[in-house]
XYZ file of C-alpha atoms in Angstrom:
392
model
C -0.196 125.778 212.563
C 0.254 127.742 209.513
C 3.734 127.413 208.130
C 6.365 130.122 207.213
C 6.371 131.393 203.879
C 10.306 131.647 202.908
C 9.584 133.251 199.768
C 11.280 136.587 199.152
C 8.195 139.679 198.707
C 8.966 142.503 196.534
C 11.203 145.359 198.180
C 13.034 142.783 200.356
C 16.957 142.211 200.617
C 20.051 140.831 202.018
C 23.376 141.608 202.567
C 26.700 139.010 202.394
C 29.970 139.533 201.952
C 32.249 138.345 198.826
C 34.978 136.463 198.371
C 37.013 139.357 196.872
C 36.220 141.541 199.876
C 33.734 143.500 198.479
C 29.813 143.539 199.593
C 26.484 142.300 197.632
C 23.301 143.492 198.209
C 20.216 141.391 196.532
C 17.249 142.513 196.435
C 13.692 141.670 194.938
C 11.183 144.191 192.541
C 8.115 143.257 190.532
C 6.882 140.112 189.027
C 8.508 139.233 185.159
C 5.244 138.950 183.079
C 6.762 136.149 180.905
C 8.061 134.160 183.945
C 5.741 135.168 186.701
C 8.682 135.144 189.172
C 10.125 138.078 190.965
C 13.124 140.310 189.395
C 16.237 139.382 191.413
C 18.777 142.454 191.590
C 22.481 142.783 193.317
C 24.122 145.657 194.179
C 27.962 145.709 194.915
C 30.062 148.035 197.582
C 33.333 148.669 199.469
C 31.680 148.412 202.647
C 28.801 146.686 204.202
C 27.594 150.524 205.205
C 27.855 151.662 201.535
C 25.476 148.400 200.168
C 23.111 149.013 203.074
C 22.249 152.776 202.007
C 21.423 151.641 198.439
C 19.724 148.928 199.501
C 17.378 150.840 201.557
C 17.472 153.510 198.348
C 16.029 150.170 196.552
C 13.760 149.168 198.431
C 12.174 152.206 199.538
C 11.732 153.021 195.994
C 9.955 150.265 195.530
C 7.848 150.530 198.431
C 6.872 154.179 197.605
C 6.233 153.139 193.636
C 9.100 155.381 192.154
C 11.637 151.737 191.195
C 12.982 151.434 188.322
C 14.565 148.561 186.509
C 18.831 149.478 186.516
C 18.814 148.525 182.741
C 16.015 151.341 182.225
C 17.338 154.063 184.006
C 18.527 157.687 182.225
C 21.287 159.569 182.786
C 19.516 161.918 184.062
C 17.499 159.667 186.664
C 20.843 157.731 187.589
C 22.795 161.868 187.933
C 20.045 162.181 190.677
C 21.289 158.548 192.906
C 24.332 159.581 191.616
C 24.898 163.174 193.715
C 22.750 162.156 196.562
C 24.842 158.771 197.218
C 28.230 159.009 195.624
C 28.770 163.000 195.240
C 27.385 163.786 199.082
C 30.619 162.576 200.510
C 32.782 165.463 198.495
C 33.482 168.933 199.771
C 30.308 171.518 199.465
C 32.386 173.192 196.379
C 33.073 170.172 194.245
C 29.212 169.350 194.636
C 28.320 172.893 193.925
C 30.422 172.273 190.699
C 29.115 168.732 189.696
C 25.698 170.221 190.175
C 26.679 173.138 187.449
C 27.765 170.579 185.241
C 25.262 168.356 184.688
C 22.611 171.116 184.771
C 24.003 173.330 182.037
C 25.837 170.763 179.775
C 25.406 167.496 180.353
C 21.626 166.206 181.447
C 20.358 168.788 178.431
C 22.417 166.611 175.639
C 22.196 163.418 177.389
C 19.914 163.267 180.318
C 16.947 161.426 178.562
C 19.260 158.414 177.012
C 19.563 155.398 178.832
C 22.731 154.582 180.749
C 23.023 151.445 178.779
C 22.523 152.688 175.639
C 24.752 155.246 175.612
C 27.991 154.189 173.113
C 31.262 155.875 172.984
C 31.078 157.803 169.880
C 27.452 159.354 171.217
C 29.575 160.764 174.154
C 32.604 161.756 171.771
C 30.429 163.820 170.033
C 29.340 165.494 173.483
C 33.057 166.173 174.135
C 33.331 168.054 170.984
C 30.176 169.676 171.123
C 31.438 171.534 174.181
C 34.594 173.525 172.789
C 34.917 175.194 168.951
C 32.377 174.911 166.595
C 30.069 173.794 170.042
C 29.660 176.124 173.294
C 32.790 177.265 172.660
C 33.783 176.486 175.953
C 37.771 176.843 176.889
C 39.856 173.735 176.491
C 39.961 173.354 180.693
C 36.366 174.208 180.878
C 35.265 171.084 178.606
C 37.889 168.910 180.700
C 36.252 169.845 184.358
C 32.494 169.311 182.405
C 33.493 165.922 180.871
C 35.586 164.988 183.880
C 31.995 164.914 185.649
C 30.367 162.744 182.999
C 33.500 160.085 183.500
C 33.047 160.119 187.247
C 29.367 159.639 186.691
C 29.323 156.702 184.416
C 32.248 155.023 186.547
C 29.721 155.189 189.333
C 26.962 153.108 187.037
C 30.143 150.658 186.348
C 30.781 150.319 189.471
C 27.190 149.810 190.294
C 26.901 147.073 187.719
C 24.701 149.080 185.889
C 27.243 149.253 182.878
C 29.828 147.035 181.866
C 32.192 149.510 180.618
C 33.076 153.618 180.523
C 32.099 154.618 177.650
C 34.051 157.762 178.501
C 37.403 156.060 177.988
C 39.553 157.557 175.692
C 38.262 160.083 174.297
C 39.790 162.964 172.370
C 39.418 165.840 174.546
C 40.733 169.440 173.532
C 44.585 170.296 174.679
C 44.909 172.375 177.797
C 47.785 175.117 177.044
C 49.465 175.975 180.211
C 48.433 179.617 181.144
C 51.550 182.074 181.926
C 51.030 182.850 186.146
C 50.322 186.487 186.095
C 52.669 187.756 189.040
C 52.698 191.182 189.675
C 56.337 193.063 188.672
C 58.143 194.619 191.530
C 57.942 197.778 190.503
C 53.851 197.459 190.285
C 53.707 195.665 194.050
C 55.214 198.859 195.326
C 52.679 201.235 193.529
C 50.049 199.012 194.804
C 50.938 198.734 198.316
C 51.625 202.058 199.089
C 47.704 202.665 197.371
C 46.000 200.274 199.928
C 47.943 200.822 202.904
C 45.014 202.336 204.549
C 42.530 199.445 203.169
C 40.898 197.506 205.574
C 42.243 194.075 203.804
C 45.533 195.704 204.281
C 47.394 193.422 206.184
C 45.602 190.647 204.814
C 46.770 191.574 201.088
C 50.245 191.939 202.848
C 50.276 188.489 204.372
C 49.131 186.567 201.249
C 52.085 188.276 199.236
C 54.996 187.134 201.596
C 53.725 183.919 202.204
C 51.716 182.781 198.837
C 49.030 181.605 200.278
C 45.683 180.898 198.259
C 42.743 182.901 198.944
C 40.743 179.875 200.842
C 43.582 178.825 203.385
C 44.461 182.822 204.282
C 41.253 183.706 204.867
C 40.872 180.047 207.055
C 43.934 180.933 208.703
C 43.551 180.711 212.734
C 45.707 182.098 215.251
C 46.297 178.650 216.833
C 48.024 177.869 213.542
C 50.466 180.757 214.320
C 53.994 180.020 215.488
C 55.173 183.294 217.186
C 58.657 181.384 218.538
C 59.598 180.461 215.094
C 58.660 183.126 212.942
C 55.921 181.014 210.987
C 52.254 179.644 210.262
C 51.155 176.634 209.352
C 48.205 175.750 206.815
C 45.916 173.314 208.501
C 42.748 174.339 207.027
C 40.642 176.285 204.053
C 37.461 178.329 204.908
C 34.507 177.154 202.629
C 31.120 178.309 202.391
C 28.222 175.898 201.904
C 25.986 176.799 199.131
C 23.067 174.406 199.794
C 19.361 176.225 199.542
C 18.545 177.512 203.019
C 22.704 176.639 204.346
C 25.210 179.534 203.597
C 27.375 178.946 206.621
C 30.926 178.739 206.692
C 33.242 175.878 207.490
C 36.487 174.406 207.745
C 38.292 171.603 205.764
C 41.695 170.261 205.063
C 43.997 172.015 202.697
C 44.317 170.668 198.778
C 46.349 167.357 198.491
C 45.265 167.338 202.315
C 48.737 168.223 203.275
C 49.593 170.810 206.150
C 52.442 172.841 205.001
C 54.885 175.672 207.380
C 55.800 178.841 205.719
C 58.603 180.517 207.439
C 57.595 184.370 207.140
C 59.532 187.559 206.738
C 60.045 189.220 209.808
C 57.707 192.451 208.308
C 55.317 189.640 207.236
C 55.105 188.331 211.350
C 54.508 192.203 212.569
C 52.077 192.551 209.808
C 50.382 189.410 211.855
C 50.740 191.206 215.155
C 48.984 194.095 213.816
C 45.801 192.441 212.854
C 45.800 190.571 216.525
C 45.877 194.221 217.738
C 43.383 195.434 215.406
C 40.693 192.600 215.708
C 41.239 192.943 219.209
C 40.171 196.275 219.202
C 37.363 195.173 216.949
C 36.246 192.899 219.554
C 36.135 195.465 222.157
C 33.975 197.915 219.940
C 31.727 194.990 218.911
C 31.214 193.599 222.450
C 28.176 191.037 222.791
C 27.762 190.978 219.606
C 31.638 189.633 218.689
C 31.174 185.898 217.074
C 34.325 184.275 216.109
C 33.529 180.830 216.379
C 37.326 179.332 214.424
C 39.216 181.543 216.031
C 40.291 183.592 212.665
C 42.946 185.714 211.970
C 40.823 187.389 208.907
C 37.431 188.549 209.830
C 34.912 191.446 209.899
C 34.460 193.569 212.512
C 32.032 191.709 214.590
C 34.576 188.430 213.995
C 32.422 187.122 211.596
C 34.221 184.938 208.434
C 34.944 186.950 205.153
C 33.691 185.708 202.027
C 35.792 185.084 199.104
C 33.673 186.747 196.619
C 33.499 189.893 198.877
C 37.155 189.785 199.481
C 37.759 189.063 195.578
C 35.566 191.833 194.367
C 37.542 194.453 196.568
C 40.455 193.204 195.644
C 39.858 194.057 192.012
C 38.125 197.388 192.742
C 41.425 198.408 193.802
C 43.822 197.067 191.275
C 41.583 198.657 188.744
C 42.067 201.908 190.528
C 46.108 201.893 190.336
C 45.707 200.382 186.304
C 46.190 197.295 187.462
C 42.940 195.704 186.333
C 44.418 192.173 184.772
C 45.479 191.244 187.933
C 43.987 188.425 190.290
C 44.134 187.632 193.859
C 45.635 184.462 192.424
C 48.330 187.182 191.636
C 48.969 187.434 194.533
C 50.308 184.096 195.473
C 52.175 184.084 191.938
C 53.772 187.566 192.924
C 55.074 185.405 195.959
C 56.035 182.507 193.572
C 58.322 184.637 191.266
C 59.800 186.619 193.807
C 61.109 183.450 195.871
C 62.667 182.069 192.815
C 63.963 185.711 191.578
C 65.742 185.972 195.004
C 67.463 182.668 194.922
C 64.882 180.382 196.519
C 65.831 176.767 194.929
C 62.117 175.020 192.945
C 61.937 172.304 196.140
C 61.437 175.431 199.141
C 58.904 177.498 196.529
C 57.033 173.801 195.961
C 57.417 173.523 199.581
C 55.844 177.082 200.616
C 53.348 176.664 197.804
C 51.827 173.747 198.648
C 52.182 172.092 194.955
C 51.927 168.129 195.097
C 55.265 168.267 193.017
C 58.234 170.670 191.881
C 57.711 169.899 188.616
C 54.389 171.311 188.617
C 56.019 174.478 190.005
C 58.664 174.217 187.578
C 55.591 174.289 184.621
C 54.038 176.996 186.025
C 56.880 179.278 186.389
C 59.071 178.660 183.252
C 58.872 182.646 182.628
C 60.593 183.091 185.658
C 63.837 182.057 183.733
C 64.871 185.144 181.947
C 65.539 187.057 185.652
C 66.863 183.476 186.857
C 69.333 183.516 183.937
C 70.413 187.045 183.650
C 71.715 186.359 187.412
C 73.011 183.345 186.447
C 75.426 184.707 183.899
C 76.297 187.893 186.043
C 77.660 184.534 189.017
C 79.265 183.141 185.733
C 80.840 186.426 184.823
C 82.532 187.232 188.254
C 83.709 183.374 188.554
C 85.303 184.175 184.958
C 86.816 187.476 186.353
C 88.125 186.087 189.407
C 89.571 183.236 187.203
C 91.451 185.366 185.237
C 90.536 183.734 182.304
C 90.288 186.584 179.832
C 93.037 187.787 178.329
């Protein structure tokens, strides 16, 4: 009887788990000339799911010819694992923008070096090769391109590819903090009496009295509306997948992944119950051909999603028409912002409404607020004085 051969062949592996939680994958390759014995390799992971998908990534690889050694691999051939495995996970439009990255900046400067050669002043130089004197990208542009190249290479460390980031601590340009461009009073007026026979109408409206951003309005479903008390609440952001062949629309959780409730203006709420009369009628002229599949507040007329870019662009066809061209739909929401705190509103409600992770992000972003904020001050201060009889 012939006996069992308990030798491992290449393209085999095995999974255990670690004393410190974590799981090991070993597997074997090709033959070491000098030794003649087979390449041992171990892969490392949070969960035994995680190690099992590289480990068939491994083996396969070596199975269909296309292995190659960890120590060997480019950035470029290591960005490739890296999106399919370790980017996949992430929402359509931080993949769309990790994609952009590494094909316009970083696998043309970098993608043929090794992952273990590269050293820290190599990818220094990158850094600076992106802003003045380089691309002459802006100072948050370079941050968002080498902010990919860090997650990347802490993906190989964690991979036991490298031993270290060589990302760490670099010198990366300073990000000023832009001035939110709100629209004045004065302006808002002028522009809403222009587009108050647009078809975004009440969808412009909406997002100015209740600050939302352009992705969670136009996810906005009616379950999310609170008719009894005068409010909505912002479950969800409407994203479009980009992939070749998939441009359909979907549904995921707001930033920070916090729901918020924005109590609305009572002209805000009838603004709300006449686009449920409108799309209503919409439906009724579209018939059969009516698809509204997340139930949305803001669609076409055959209840179809709205895409941002489509919504954006008419957005600024019209501000250009009223001389308002510098404005955003961002502007919007800021509009919102500086009018909340111009009224009164105290920085925790506006941080509340806004959806920022803290008020002293919201306290950043509208510093220029303070000039209105402290005129009104001092006109309170004055009448306390008066009433005080203080002045002689």
């Amino acid at each position: 009887m012939a006996r069992k051969n308990k030798k491992r062949e290449a393209g085999s592996g095995s999974i255990t788990k670690r004393k410190d939680g974590r799981w090991q994958g070993q597997y074997v390759s090709d033959y070491d000339p000098k030794t003649g014995k087979l390449r041992r390799h171990t892969i490392y992971g949070q969960t035994q799911k995680e190690v099992a998908e590289k480990l068939r990534a491994a083996t396969s690889s070596i199975d269909n010819g296309t292995f190659q050694e960890p120590r060997k691999i480019t950035v470029a051939e290591y960005a490739a694992e890296y999106m399919a495995t370790h980017v996949a996970t992430l929402t359509d439009s931080t993949q769309r923008s990790y994609e952009k990255n590494l094909r316009l900046h970083i696998l043309p400067a970098l993608g043929t070096r090794r992952l273990t050669d590269l050293t820290h002043r190599e990818v220094q130089r990158f850094a600076l090769s992106l802003g003045v004197g380089g691309k002459g990208l802006a100072p948050k542009t370079v941050h968002t391109v080498f902010g990919t190249l860090h997650a990347l290479l802490t993906a190989a460390q964690r991979d036991e590819i490298l031993q270290r980031n060589v990302a760490d601590f670099c010198s990366l340009p300073r990000v000023t903090q832009t001035r939110a461009k709100a629209i004045p009073s004065a302006e808002l007026n002028q522009f809403l009496d222009l587009i108050r026979k647009d078809e975004f109408y009440y969808l412009f409206f909406l997002d100015i009295f209740s600050g939302m951003r352009q992705s969670e309005i136009l996810g906005l479903r009616w379950a999310d509306i609170d008719w009894n008390r005068n409010s909505l609440v912002v479950r969800k952001q409407l994203q479009q997948k980009c992939k070749k062949g998939d441009y359909s629309y979907t549904l995921i959780p707001p930033k920070e992944n916090k729901q918020r409730r924005i109590i609305l203006a009572e002209t805000a709420m009838l603004t709300l119950q006449k686009q449920r009369t409108k799309q209503q009628r919409q439906r009724l002229a579209a018939g059969p051909l009516w698809n509204n599949p997340f139930d949305l507040v803001f669609t076409n007329e055959f209840g179809r999603a709205l895409n941002h870019q489509t919504v954006y662009k008419h957005l600024k066809r019209l501000l250009r028409s009223c001389g308002m061209g510098d404005y955003t739909f961002h502007s919007l929401r800021h509009s919102f912002a500086t009018i909340s705190l111009e009224n009164g509103d105290d920085i925790k409600t506006v941080q509340t409404n806004l959806g920022h992770s803290t008020a002293s992000f919201t306290l950043k972003t509208y510093a220029h607020v303070s000039d209105q904020m402290q005129r009104s001050s001092a006109a309170r201060m004055e009448e306390l004085i008066s009433s005080l009889g203080a002045v002689n």
